[in-house]
Each structure stands twice: as structure tokens, then as C-alpha cells.
Coordinates of C-alpha atoms in Angstrom, one line a residue:
Chain A
M635 CA 122.1 87.5 16.4
G636 CA 118.9 87.2 14.5
K637 CA 118.6 86.2 10.8
T638 CA 116.9 87.5 7.7
I639 CA 114.7 85.3 5.5
A640 CA 117.7 85.0 3.1
E641 CA 120.1 83.9 5.8
K642 CA 117.6 81.3 7.1
I643 CA 117.0 79.8 3.6
F644 CA 120.7 79.5 2.9
S645 CA 121.3 78.0 6.3
T646 CA 118.8 75.2 5.6
H647 CA 120.3 74.5 2.2
C648 CA 124.1 74.5 2.9
G649 CA 124.2 72.4 6.1
K650 CA 125.5 75.1 8.4
E651 CA 124.5 78.4 9.9
A652 CA 124.9 80.9 7.2
E653 CA 125.3 84.7 7.6
A654 CA 125.4 87.5 5.2
G655 CA 128.9 87.6 3.5
D656 CA 129.4 83.8 3.7
L657 CA 130.3 82.0 0.6
V658 CA 128.3 78.7 0.5
V659 CA 127.6 75.9 -1.9
A660 CA 123.9 75.3 -1.5
D661 CA 121.5 72.5 -2.5
L662 CA 118.8 73.6 -5.0
D663 CA 115.1 72.7 -4.9
F664 CA 114.3 73.5 -8.5
I665 CA 116.1 74.6 -11.7
M666 CA 114.7 76.3 -14.8
A667 CA 115.9 77.6 -18.1
Q668 CA 114.0 79.2 -21.0
D669 CA 114.6 79.2 -24.8
G670 CA 116.9 82.2 -24.7
T671 CA 119.3 80.5 -22.2
A672 CA 118.7 76.7 -22.3
P673 CA 120.5 76.1 -25.6
L674 CA 123.7 77.5 -24.2
A675 CA 123.2 75.7 -20.9
I676 CA 122.7 72.4 -22.9
N677 CA 126.0 73.1 -24.7
S678 CA 127.8 73.8 -21.4
F679 CA 126.2 70.7 -19.8
N680 CA 127.6 68.5 -22.6
E681 CA 131.0 70.2 -22.5
M682 CA 131.2 69.7 -18.8
G683 CA 130.7 66.0 -19.4
G684 CA 127.1 65.9 -17.9
K685 CA 125.4 62.6 -18.4
R686 CA 122.1 63.1 -16.5
A687 CA 120.3 65.8 -14.5
F688 CA 120.8 65.4 -10.8
D689 CA 117.1 64.9 -10.4
P690 CA 115.0 65.2 -13.6
S691 CA 111.8 66.0 -11.6
R692 CA 113.5 69.2 -10.4
V693 CA 114.6 70.6 -13.7
A694 CA 112.3 72.3 -16.2
L695 CA 112.9 73.8 -19.7
V696 CA 110.4 76.3 -20.8
I697 CA 109.9 77.4 -24.4
D698 CA 108.3 80.9 -24.0
H699 CA 110.6 83.7 -25.2
S700 CA 110.0 83.1 -29.0
A701 CA 106.9 80.8 -29.0
P702 CA 105.7 79.7 -31.4
S703 CA 109.0 80.0 -33.3
P704 CA 109.2 83.0 -35.7
N705 CA 112.1 81.6 -37.8
E706 CA 114.2 78.6 -38.6
G707 CA 117.1 79.6 -36.4
V708 CA 114.8 79.7 -33.3
S709 CA 113.2 76.4 -34.5
S710 CA 116.5 74.6 -34.4
L711 CA 117.2 75.8 -30.8
H712 CA 113.7 74.7 -29.7
K713 CA 114.4 71.3 -31.3
L714 CA 117.6 71.1 -29.3
M715 CA 115.6 71.7 -26.1
R716 CA 112.9 69.2 -26.9
E717 CA 115.5 66.5 -27.7
F718 CA 117.5 67.2 -24.5
A719 CA 114.4 67.2 -22.4
A720 CA 113.3 63.8 -23.9
D721 CA 116.8 62.3 -23.5
K722 CA 117.4 63.5 -19.9
E723 CA 113.7 63.1 -18.9
V724 CA 113.5 66.6 -17.5
I725 CA 110.2 68.6 -17.5
L726 CA 109.4 70.5 -20.7
Y727 CA 106.9 73.2 -21.1
D728 CA 106.4 73.8 -24.8
I729 CA 104.8 76.7 -26.9
G730 CA 101.5 78.0 -25.5
D731 CA 102.0 76.6 -22.0
G732 CA 103.0 80.0 -20.8
V733 CA 105.8 82.3 -19.4
C734 CA 108.3 80.4 -17.1
H735 CA 107.7 82.6 -14.1
Q736 CA 104.0 82.0 -14.2
L737 CA 104.4 78.3 -14.8
L738 CA 106.8 77.4 -12.0
P739 CA 104.6 78.6 -9.2
E740 CA 101.3 77.8 -11.0
Q741 CA 102.3 74.2 -11.7
G742 CA 103.5 73.7 -8.1
H743 CA 107.2 73.6 -8.6
V744 CA 107.9 76.2 -5.9
A745 CA 107.1 76.2 -2.2
S746 CA 108.0 78.4 0.8
G747 CA 111.5 77.9 2.1
D748 CA 112.8 76.7 -1.3
L749 CA 116.0 77.7 -3.0
V750 CA 115.4 78.0 -6.7
I751 CA 117.5 79.2 -9.6
G752 CA 116.5 80.0 -13.2
A753 CA 118.5 81.1 -16.2
D754 CA 116.4 84.2 -16.5
S755 CA 116.9 87.4 -14.5
H756 CA 113.2 87.6 -13.4
T757 CA 113.5 84.3 -11.5
C758 CA 113.3 86.5 -8.4
T759 CA 109.5 86.4 -8.9
Y760 CA 108.9 83.5 -6.5
G761 CA 110.1 85.5 -3.5
A762 CA 106.4 86.4 -3.2
L763 CA 105.9 82.7 -2.0
N764 CA 108.5 83.1 0.7
A765 CA 111.1 81.2 -1.4
F766 CA 114.7 82.4 -2.3
S767 CA 114.8 82.4 -6.1
T768 CA 117.3 84.2 -8.3
G769 CA 118.6 84.4 -11.9
V770 CA 121.8 83.0 -13.2
G771 CA 123.5 82.5 -16.5
S772 CA 123.6 79.3 -18.7
T773 CA 126.9 77.9 -17.4
D774 CA 125.9 78.2 -13.8
L775 CA 122.7 76.5 -14.7
A776 CA 124.5 73.7 -16.5
A777 CA 126.7 73.1 -13.4
A778 CA 123.5 73.1 -11.3
M779 CA 121.7 70.6 -13.5
I780 CA 124.7 68.2 -13.0
S781 CA 125.3 68.7 -9.3
G782 CA 122.0 70.0 -7.9
K783 CA 124.0 72.8 -6.3
L784 CA 125.3 76.3 -6.8
W785 CA 127.7 78.6 -5.0
F786 CA 126.4 81.8 -3.6
K787 CA 127.5 84.7 -1.5
V788 CA 124.8 85.1 1.2
P789 CA 123.4 88.6 0.7
E790 CA 122.7 91.3 3.1
T791 CA 119.1 92.5 3.0
I792 CA 117.3 95.8 2.5
K793 CA 113.9 95.8 4.1
Y794 CA 111.0 97.7 2.5
F795 CA 108.3 98.2 5.1
C796 CA 105.1 99.1 3.4
Q797 CA 102.0 100.4 5.2
G798 CA 98.7 102.1 4.5
S799 CA 95.6 101.3 2.6
W800 CA 95.6 101.1 -1.2
P801 CA 93.8 104.0 -3.0
G802 CA 91.4 102.9 -5.8
G803 CA 93.3 102.7 -9.1
V804 CA 96.7 102.3 -7.5
F805 CA 98.3 98.9 -7.6
S806 CA 101.4 96.9 -6.6
K807 CA 103.0 97.8 -9.9
D808 CA 102.9 101.5 -8.9
L809 CA 104.6 100.7 -5.6
I810 CA 107.4 98.7 -7.1
L811 CA 108.0 101.3 -9.8
R812 CA 108.2 104.0 -7.1
I813 CA 110.6 101.9 -5.0
I814 CA 112.8 101.2 -8.1
G815 CA 112.8 104.9 -8.9
D816 CA 113.9 105.7 -5.4
T817 CA 116.5 102.9 -5.0
G818 CA 118.0 103.3 -8.5
A819 CA 119.0 100.7 -11.1
D820 CA 122.0 99.5 -9.0
G821 CA 120.8 100.5 -5.6
A822 CA 120.3 96.9 -4.4
T823 CA 123.0 95.1 -6.4
Y824 CA 124.3 92.0 -4.5
L825 CA 121.5 92.5 -1.9
A826 CA 118.3 90.7 -1.1
S827 CA 115.2 92.7 -0.5
E828 CA 112.4 91.9 1.9
F829 CA 108.9 93.4 1.7
S830 CA 106.5 93.5 4.6
G831 CA 103.8 95.5 6.3
D832 CA 100.0 95.7 6.1
A833 CA 100.1 97.1 2.5
I834 CA 101.8 93.9 1.4
S835 CA 99.6 91.6 3.5
A836 CA 96.6 93.2 1.8
L837 CA 97.8 92.1 -1.7
E838 CA 96.7 88.9 -3.4
I839 CA 99.5 86.5 -4.3
E840 CA 99.2 87.4 -8.0
E841 CA 99.8 91.1 -7.1
R842 CA 102.7 90.2 -4.9
F843 CA 104.4 88.4 -7.8
T844 CA 104.5 91.8 -9.6
I845 CA 106.7 93.3 -6.8
S846 CA 109.1 90.4 -6.4
N847 CA 109.4 90.1 -10.2
M848 CA 110.8 93.6 -10.6
V849 CA 113.5 93.7 -7.8
I850 CA 116.2 92.7 -10.3
E851 CA 115.5 96.1 -11.9
M852 CA 117.3 97.7 -8.9
G853 CA 119.9 94.9 -9.0
A854 CA 118.5 92.8 -6.1
K855 CA 119.2 89.0 -6.0
A856 CA 115.8 88.3 -4.4
G857 CA 112.5 89.9 -3.5
L858 CA 111.4 88.0 -0.4
M859 CA 108.0 88.2 1.3
E860 CA 106.6 86.8 4.5
F861 CA 104.7 83.6 4.9
D862 CA 101.0 84.1 5.7
E863 CA 97.6 82.5 5.3
K864 CA 97.3 83.7 1.7
V865 CA 100.6 82.0 0.7
E866 CA 99.6 78.8 2.6
R867 CA 96.2 78.7 0.8
W868 CA 97.8 79.4 -2.6
L869 CA 100.4 76.7 -2.2
K870 CA 97.9 74.2 -1.0
S871 CA 96.0 74.4 -4.3
R872 CA 99.2 74.1 -6.3
T873 CA 101.7 71.8 -4.7
G874 CA 101.5 68.6 -2.7
R875 CA 104.7 69.6 -0.8
P876 CA 104.3 71.0 2.7
P877 CA 105.6 74.6 2.8
Q878 CA 108.6 75.3 5.1
A879 CA 107.5 78.7 6.3
V880 CA 110.5 81.0 6.9
F881 CA 110.2 84.1 9.2
A882 CA 112.8 86.7 9.7
D883 CA 113.9 87.1 13.4
D884 CA 112.7 90.2 15.2
D885 CA 116.4 91.1 15.8
A886 CA 117.5 90.3 12.2
V887 CA 120.2 92.6 10.9
Y888 CA 119.2 94.7 7.9
L889 CA 121.5 96.8 5.8
D890 CA 118.7 99.4 5.7
V891 CA 115.0 99.7 6.4
R892 CA 113.0 101.9 4.1
K893 CA 109.4 102.9 4.8
Y894 CA 106.6 103.4 2.4
D895 CA 103.0 104.5 2.9
V896 CA 100.8 103.5 0.0
S897 CA 97.8 105.6 1.2
N898 CA 99.1 108.6 -0.7
L899 CA 100.8 106.7 -3.6
E900 CA 99.8 107.9 -7.1
P901 CA 99.9 105.9 -10.4
Q902 CA 103.6 105.7 -11.5
V903 CA 105.2 105.4 -15.0
A904 CA 108.8 104.3 -15.9
C905 CA 109.9 106.5 -18.8
P906 CA 112.4 105.6 -21.5
H907 CA 115.0 104.2 -21.5
T908 CA 115.7 102.9 -17.9
V909 CA 113.4 101.3 -15.4
D910 CA 114.5 103.6 -12.6
N911 CA 113.4 106.7 -14.6
V912 CA 110.1 106.8 -12.8
S913 CA 107.7 109.7 -12.6
P914 CA 104.2 110.1 -11.2
L915 CA 101.8 109.5 -14.1
K916 CA 100.6 113.1 -14.0
D917 CA 104.1 114.3 -15.3
V918 CA 103.5 112.4 -18.6
E919 CA 99.7 112.4 -18.7
G920 CA 98.3 113.0 -22.2
L921 CA 101.3 111.7 -24.1
P922 CA 99.9 110.0 -27.2
I923 CA 100.6 106.2 -27.5
Q924 CA 100.6 104.0 -30.6
Q925 CA 100.8 100.6 -28.9
A926 CA 99.5 99.2 -25.6
F927 CA 100.7 95.9 -24.3
L928 CA 99.1 93.8 -21.5
G929 CA 101.0 90.7 -20.5
T930 CA 104.4 89.3 -19.3
C931 CA 105.7 87.7 -16.1
T932 CA 105.1 91.0 -14.4
N933 CA 101.5 91.7 -15.2
G934 CA 99.9 89.0 -17.4
R935 CA 98.0 87.2 -14.7
L936 CA 94.3 86.7 -14.4
I937 CA 93.9 89.6 -12.0
D938 CA 95.7 91.9 -14.4
L939 CA 93.4 90.9 -17.3
K940 CA 90.4 91.2 -15.1
I941 CA 91.3 94.8 -14.1
A942 CA 91.8 95.7 -17.8
A943 CA 88.5 94.1 -18.8
A944 CA 86.7 96.0 -16.1
I945 CA 87.9 99.3 -17.6
L946 CA 87.5 98.3 -21.3
G947 CA 84.3 96.2 -21.1
G948 CA 81.7 97.4 -23.6
K949 CA 84.1 100.1 -25.0
K950 CA 86.6 100.3 -27.8
V951 CA 90.2 101.2 -27.6
S952 CA 91.3 104.3 -29.5
P953 CA 91.7 103.7 -33.2
A954 CA 95.2 105.2 -32.9
V955 CA 96.3 102.3 -30.6
R956 CA 97.2 98.7 -31.3
F957 CA 96.3 96.8 -28.1
I958 CA 98.2 93.5 -27.6
V959 CA 97.3 91.0 -24.9
A960 CA 99.4 88.0 -23.9
P961 CA 97.9 85.9 -21.1
A962 CA 100.7 84.6 -18.8
S963 CA 99.9 81.0 -19.2
R964 CA 97.5 78.5 -20.8
E965 CA 95.7 78.3 -17.4
V966 CA 95.3 82.1 -17.3
Y967 CA 94.1 82.0 -20.9
L968 CA 91.4 79.4 -20.2
E969 CA 90.3 81.0 -17.0
A970 CA 90.0 84.4 -18.7
M971 CA 88.0 82.8 -21.4
Q972 CA 85.6 81.1 -19.0
Q973 CA 85.1 84.3 -17.0
G974 CA 84.3 86.3 -20.2
I975 CA 87.4 88.5 -19.6
L976 CA 88.9 87.7 -23.0
K977 CA 85.6 88.3 -24.7
A978 CA 85.5 91.8 -23.2
L979 CA 89.1 92.5 -24.2
V980 CA 88.8 91.2 -27.7
E981 CA 85.5 93.1 -28.3
A982 CA 87.3 96.2 -27.1
G983 CA 89.9 95.7 -29.9
A984 CA 92.6 93.5 -28.3
A985 CA 94.9 91.3 -30.5
V986 CA 95.5 88.3 -28.2
V987 CA 98.8 86.5 -28.8
T988 CA 100.1 83.1 -27.5
P989 CA 101.1 83.0 -23.8
G990 CA 104.8 83.9 -23.9
C991 CA 107.3 86.6 -23.8
G992 CA 107.6 87.7 -27.4
P993 CA 106.5 91.4 -27.4
C994 CA 108.4 92.2 -24.2
V995 CA 111.7 90.9 -25.5
G996 CA 111.4 92.0 -29.1
T997 CA 111.4 88.6 -30.7
H998 CA 108.0 88.8 -32.4
N999 CA 104.3 89.6 -31.8
G1000 CA 104.4 93.4 -31.7
V1001 CA 107.6 95.1 -32.7
P1002 CA 107.0 98.9 -32.7
S1003 CA 108.0 101.2 -35.5
D1004 CA 110.5 104.1 -35.4
G1005 CA 109.4 107.0 -33.1
E1006 CA 106.4 105.1 -31.7
V1007 CA 105.4 105.2 -28.1
V1008 CA 104.5 102.0 -26.4
L1009 CA 102.8 101.7 -23.0
S1010 CA 103.5 98.3 -21.5
T1011 CA 102.8 96.3 -18.3
A1012 CA 106.3 94.7 -18.7
N1013 CA 109.3 95.1 -16.5
R1014 CA 111.9 96.6 -18.9
N1015 CA 111.9 99.6 -21.1
F1016 CA 115.5 99.5 -22.4
K1017 CA 116.2 101.1 -25.7
G1018 CA 115.5 98.4 -28.4
R1019 CA 113.9 96.0 -25.8
M1020 CA 110.8 95.4 -27.9
G1021 CA 112.9 95.0 -31.1
N1022 CA 113.3 98.6 -32.3
S1023 CA 115.9 100.9 -30.7
N1024 CA 114.0 103.9 -32.2
A1025 CA 110.8 103.3 -30.2
F1026 CA 110.0 104.6 -26.7
I1027 CA 108.7 102.3 -24.1
Y1028 CA 106.8 103.4 -20.9
L1029 CA 105.9 101.0 -18.1
A1030 CA 102.8 101.1 -16.0
S1031 CA 100.1 99.1 -14.2
P1032 CA 97.5 97.1 -16.2
A1033 CA 94.9 99.7 -15.1
T1034 CA 96.9 102.5 -16.5
V1035 CA 97.6 100.6 -19.7
A1036 CA 93.9 99.8 -20.2
A1037 CA 92.7 103.4 -19.5
S1038 CA 95.4 104.8 -21.8
A1039 CA 94.6 102.3 -24.6
L1040 CA 91.0 103.6 -24.4
E1041 CA 92.0 107.3 -24.6
G1042 CA 95.0 106.9 -27.0
K1043 CA 97.2 108.7 -24.6
I1044 CA 98.7 108.1 -21.1
T1045 CA 95.7 108.4 -18.8
D1046 CA 95.2 108.2 -15.0
P1047 CA 93.1 105.1 -14.3
R1048 CA 91.9 106.3 -10.9
P1049 CA 88.5 107.7 -12.1
Y1050 CA 87.5 104.2 -13.1
F1051 CA 88.0 103.1 -9.5
A1052 CA 86.3 106.0 -7.7
Chain B
M347 CA 148.4 87.4 -18.3
I348 CA 149.0 90.9 -19.5
L349 CA 146.4 92.4 -21.8
T350 CA 147.0 95.6 -23.9
G351 CA 144.3 97.5 -25.8
K352 CA 142.6 100.7 -26.6
A353 CA 139.7 102.0 -24.5
F354 CA 136.2 102.3 -25.9
K355 CA 134.1 104.2 -23.3
F356 CA 130.5 103.8 -22.4
G357 CA 128.3 105.3 -19.6
D358 CA 126.4 103.9 -16.6
D359 CA 123.8 101.1 -16.6
I360 CA 124.9 99.4 -19.9
N361 CA 122.3 96.6 -20.0
T362 CA 122.6 93.2 -21.6
D363 CA 120.0 94.2 -24.3
Y364 CA 122.4 96.9 -25.4
I365 CA 125.3 94.4 -25.4
I366 CA 123.4 92.0 -27.5
S367 CA 119.8 92.6 -28.5
G368 CA 117.1 90.0 -27.8
K369 CA 116.2 90.2 -31.5
Y370 CA 119.4 88.5 -32.4
K371 CA 120.3 86.3 -29.4
F372 CA 117.3 84.0 -29.6
K373 CA 118.2 82.9 -33.2
T374 CA 121.6 81.3 -33.0
L375 CA 124.3 79.9 -30.9
D376 CA 126.9 81.2 -33.4
M377 CA 128.8 83.7 -31.2
K378 CA 130.8 85.0 -34.1
E379 CA 127.6 86.0 -35.8
L380 CA 126.2 87.6 -32.5
A381 CA 129.5 89.4 -32.0
K382 CA 128.9 91.5 -35.1
H383 CA 125.9 93.1 -33.3
V384 CA 127.6 93.8 -30.0
M385 CA 126.7 97.3 -28.6
E386 CA 124.8 97.9 -31.8
D387 CA 121.9 99.9 -30.3
L388 CA 124.4 102.3 -28.7
D389 CA 126.9 102.5 -31.6
P390 CA 125.9 100.9 -34.8
H391 CA 129.6 100.8 -36.0
F392 CA 131.2 99.5 -32.8
Y393 CA 132.1 96.1 -34.2
E394 CA 133.8 97.7 -37.2
K395 CA 135.8 100.1 -35.1
I396 CA 137.4 97.7 -32.6
N397 CA 140.6 95.7 -33.0
E398 CA 141.5 92.4 -31.4
G399 CA 142.5 93.1 -27.8
D400 CA 140.6 96.4 -27.3
M401 CA 138.8 97.0 -24.1
I402 CA 135.3 98.2 -23.1
V403 CA 135.4 100.8 -20.3
A404 CA 132.2 101.7 -18.6
G405 CA 130.7 103.4 -15.5
S406 CA 128.6 101.8 -12.9
N407 CA 126.2 98.7 -13.1
F408 CA 127.7 97.3 -16.4
G409 CA 125.7 94.3 -17.6
C410 CA 122.5 95.0 -15.8
G411 CA 119.2 93.5 -17.0
S412 CA 118.8 90.0 -18.4
S413 CA 120.8 86.9 -17.4
R414 CA 121.8 86.2 -21.1
E415 CA 125.3 84.6 -21.2
Q416 CA 125.4 85.7 -24.8
A417 CA 126.3 89.1 -23.5
P418 CA 129.8 88.2 -22.2
L419 CA 130.3 85.7 -25.0
A420 CA 129.4 88.2 -27.8
I421 CA 131.9 90.7 -26.2
K422 CA 134.6 88.0 -26.0
H423 CA 134.0 86.8 -29.6
A424 CA 134.1 90.3 -30.9
G425 CA 137.8 90.4 -29.8
I426 CA 137.4 92.5 -26.7
S427 CA 140.1 91.4 -24.2
C428 CA 138.7 92.8 -21.0
V429 CA 135.8 94.9 -19.6
L430 CA 136.7 97.6 -17.0
A431 CA 133.8 99.2 -15.1
L432 CA 133.2 101.2 -11.9
S433 CA 130.8 98.4 -10.9
F434 CA 129.2 95.4 -12.5
A435 CA 125.7 93.9 -12.2
R436 CA 125.8 90.6 -10.3
I437 CA 124.6 88.0 -13.0
F438 CA 126.8 89.5 -15.7
Y439 CA 129.8 89.4 -13.4
R440 CA 129.3 85.7 -12.7
N441 CA 128.7 84.9 -16.3
A442 CA 131.8 86.7 -17.4
I443 CA 134.0 84.7 -15.0
N444 CA 132.2 81.5 -15.9
T445 CA 132.9 82.0 -19.6
G446 CA 136.4 83.3 -19.2
L447 CA 135.9 87.0 -20.1
P448 CA 138.2 89.1 -17.9
V449 CA 136.3 91.8 -15.9
V450 CA 138.0 94.4 -13.8
E451 CA 136.3 96.7 -11.3
C452 CA 138.2 100.0 -11.0
D453 CA 137.9 103.8 -11.1
T454 CA 137.2 104.2 -14.8
S455 CA 136.9 108.0 -14.5
Q456 CA 140.7 108.0 -14.9
I457 CA 140.3 106.5 -18.5
E458 CA 139.3 108.4 -21.6
E459 CA 138.2 107.1 -25.0
G460 CA 141.2 106.0 -27.0
D461 CA 143.6 105.6 -24.0
L462 CA 146.0 102.7 -24.3
L463 CA 145.6 100.4 -21.3
E464 CA 147.6 97.6 -19.9
V465 CA 145.8 95.1 -17.6
N466 CA 147.8 92.6 -15.6
L467 CA 145.3 89.9 -14.6
G468 CA 147.7 87.9 -12.5
E469 CA 148.8 90.9 -10.4
G470 CA 145.4 92.7 -10.6
T471 CA 146.8 96.0 -11.9
V472 CA 145.6 98.5 -14.5
Y473 CA 148.1 100.9 -16.1
N474 CA 146.8 103.7 -18.3
K475 CA 149.8 104.0 -20.7
T476 CA 148.4 107.2 -22.3
K477 CA 148.1 109.1 -19.1
K478 CA 150.9 107.2 -17.4
I479 CA 148.9 106.4 -14.2
N480 CA 148.3 103.3 -12.2
I481 CA 144.6 102.6 -11.3
A482 CA 143.7 100.7 -8.2
V483 CA 141.7 97.5 -8.8
S484 CA 139.1 95.8 -6.5
P485 CA 140.2 92.2 -6.0
L486 CA 138.1 89.2 -7.2
P487 CA 136.5 86.9 -4.6
D488 CA 138.6 83.7 -4.0
V489 CA 136.0 81.4 -5.6
M490 CA 136.1 83.4 -8.8
I491 CA 139.9 83.3 -8.8
K492 CA 139.7 79.5 -8.6
I493 CA 137.2 79.3 -11.5
L494 CA 139.2 81.7 -13.6
A495 CA 142.4 79.8 -12.9
D496 CA 140.8 76.7 -14.3
G497 CA 139.7 78.7 -17.4
G498 CA 136.0 79.1 -16.6
L499 CA 133.3 77.0 -14.9
I500 CA 133.1 74.4 -17.7
K501 CA 136.8 73.6 -17.4
H502 CA 136.5 73.7 -13.6
F503 CA 133.8 70.9 -13.9
Q504 CA 135.8 69.0 -16.5
K505 CA 138.7 69.0 -14.1
H506 CA 137.0 68.3 -10.8
G507 CA 133.6 66.9 -11.7
D508 CA 132.0 69.2 -9.1
Y509 CA 132.6 72.5 -7.4
N510 CA 136.0 72.4 -5.8
F511 CA 136.6 75.5 -3.7

């Protein structure tokens, strides 16, 4: 019987042929925790009697969720992380380096065929590189730091087969929002998802990350994509490790196969207060916004900033809108600077904040006021997510956010790409 | 172990941001402090209303969203003895078992706000004392039974030094 990508990656990491439904203890290639989860993991590590990390070169701590620290409570947790990293000689990314899910692939810690865990639910992002990566809690992470292993139930897989040619002004964010809207917030719980078809092949790696990043919003463990020349080229420039390309068998068994044609896809928006509350943009077009946010592990990459700059270059955002931009990493920041992208955004009225997660998770750098409407490129719009439970968060593509910032209301970006 | 408490009902898709907001959880590891804000965005007075041993009863996909282990820990430190839901999100479910918060998957439509519940963890049964009905429970996977039996994953590692399934 044929195997899915998930079954093959677990087979190579647990020393036997694994099938969906099997419980396995599998070897891990890389482990990550961020400043919201690492402090608890460090406590658990110590309580478990951990002395050293199984392989310090395969463990990274990332200070990104409240970076730089907004208060003394956070500062003491950051200090705990820095001291642990120095003592155990694990990798530390400190304030300003960027968002964990941009850093791990960008800095070459992930390659095709890898099994990666992170104490952050959006660890599923690296599926775009043909790796199985998933989010866990702090205690699982601590056990993994000590042992280099974690137990898993090998998941069944839903396949999303995506075809067609992308209309101008419609992006991978619109597709994944539509898929989450159709699948529901728990429609893929305990399952892996695989994305394939010519509409996926046509996407750049940065655009593919957006899709894999958001599969947790429908409950999925992983958002796997196929290995191709783009993945190979991308990895070659990032990591010295040879990729172990993994292909699903032609006769692999899927729980379900769902087909999408992007040719007639329109811009989509997730409305408050759940990510699966997705509507075509036209249903909410014209709704006034008070804040626009471009950034996050979903859409804070160079290509996202470039798309926004193309719309906003030489113009000014609406005086009714606060426009916040957070590049996903120091590298993205520098590259956007060198290409004049940041200049265009800042001239248009952007307030650029340190690479990190702050506005998306409500720790600092852009907490909305009561009753305000925020349009964001992030992956979550839960009530209170940005730090105020009386605000309303809508999610959309960078193009939609840029066009809407300009107009002061939710706006269809397609005329800019005609 | 037999747990007895009053039901506090919530709906579907209760995410970890609702359980404990990001604006609090990044500041401290003091779970007693975090516990005061549990479920605050859904019910600002929740912490004041509950008594030691009471239970959270919810619909489908409880604990969806972020991987924060502060969610089960804040619930546990608030004095909640057990969470019953129609279904749980994957990461929350693991985190609850790992940290020793009892979670029970069952048909929660048979429970109303304020019902008195009796949960027998050893036998895996739920009895609604108010309505005088037994509610069927989905069994835990064997691995999780072993982790729970040791008192959570930390104690499992203290005891065995590695996974021992």
C-alpha cells in the first residue's frame, strides 16, 4: 500500500515502516521554542532532571513574541532564556533577529524530509519545504530537548489538489483562507494536510509558507508540500545539508481529496472572531478600518512587503488609518531597505516596528482601542488576540491590507494588478 | 480518582487566547496570577464564580489556537478539576495530559450550566448527578494513560529518564 508524505517522514524517523494510526517515538531533526513557551519548557527541563540538550546545535530559542521587552516581567523571562541558552550552548535568536518561523527556514535549520517540532502552534509553516513540522507545548518540548525524540500518532492526510492560474491581485493567502473557511476550525484536527497541483507549483517558496503556516487554523498537524526545483534551489542557498526529498506514492491512501481551482478565486477575508469565518472580500467591502497591520509569520516576508510597496509607492495611507509594518526578520528588514521597499512604505505613512510578533499576539506595538476595526495579514483574529477584546480583527492578504490602508476601508486590490 | 463539581458551560472553538490571553501569559510564570484571568475575555467574572473542583464543560474543538501550556496550567491553578468537551484540539489535549489536567471527551450536550457532575477517571465514567444520567466517555490512548498514571510527563521522565511506553 502506498504512503503519504507524512507516513514516509515518520517511517524514516522511527526505524520502522509507519502507517497512519501508528503510535511512534520518532527522532527529531530540530527543536524550537519562543519567549511565550521557552520559560515553561526550561522549568520542565530542570524538573525532569535535564542536564544538557541532546544536541545543542539542533535546539534554538527565539525571543520574538515580546521583543524588545515591554515590561520587567517579560525582561526576567528573556533573561532566563539567555542564561539557559548560554549554559546549555543551544542557539539563541535575540530581539530584532525576527519571527521564529521565518528564522528557522531562513537560517538553514530545516531541510526537506526533516521532522521538526516547535513550542508554537504555527511550527507547521515548514511543511512548504517538504518537511513534517508541528507545534507542541512546553513540556513535550522539554522532553524532546533532553531525549531528541517525541511520541506521535502518525496522522491520516487530507489532500488539497489546487489547479488553475492565479488571477492578478489574488494570492496564496486568499486560497488558504478559502480552504479554512470550507474545512472549518476543527475540520482537519489530528490530520496532516498535503497541498499539490499546478497552482501550488506556480507559487514562490515565500508564498507557499503562507499556506502551510495557516493549516493549524483548521486543526491540522502539518501542511505538507511536494519537493520541486524551487524547494531545491531555496534550500541550496540556505542550508549545507542535502535535502531528503519525499514524494507521496501514487497509490497513497488519503482520508479525502479536495479540489480547488484558483482561476476563479476572489480575494477573501476572515471576519471576527474566528479564522474559519471567511467571506469573499466583496461581502465586507467598504467597511471602515482604523488600523492596518502588515507582518507576522504568515505574511511578513520580502514578497509581502514588496506587494504592499507596489500599491502604496508614491501615495499616502488614509489619515484615518494607522499602518504598522513588522518585517519578518532582520534579513527581510535589510533586504527591504536595500530594495527601497521600506522607503516607499515609510513615505506612505507606515510605522515600522522591530521584527517580531508583538502586534499579532497583543503583547505590544499596536494594541487597538475599543470598537476599532483592524485589517491584518496575520493568521488569527480571535477576540482579544491583539490585546483588546473589544476590537474587531479581519484577516486578508498583504495586497488587500495595502489597498485598504490607502482607502481607509476594506478594498479589493485587484484593480492594482489589472 | 473521583472528581465532583459544578458545570460551567462554554460553546465551540474555545481557543487558548480566551483561556488565557497573550497579554498576560508572556509576563510571568506565576500560574496563580495567570489563573485570575482564566476565560476573562468570555466572562470577566469567571474566576470569582468558580469553586475548587468545579468543571469546564464545552462543545467541540476546545483549546484550539496557540500551543501555550499556560492554558491548561491556568485552568488547573484556578481550581478547575476537569474539562469535559465534545472534542479537543490536538496540542491542548497533549498539554493537558502532560501537565496533569484531567480532560474528558464526551457528549456534553447532556450537561447544562450548573449541573452537578461526578467524573471517575479510573473507570472513565461521567455521571450527571443533577439529571441522573450516565454519559459515555471516549477512552484515552494507552500512551496518555501511562503518562497520566505517572502524574504527567515531567514525573514520567523523572521516573524513567526517557519515554517508557
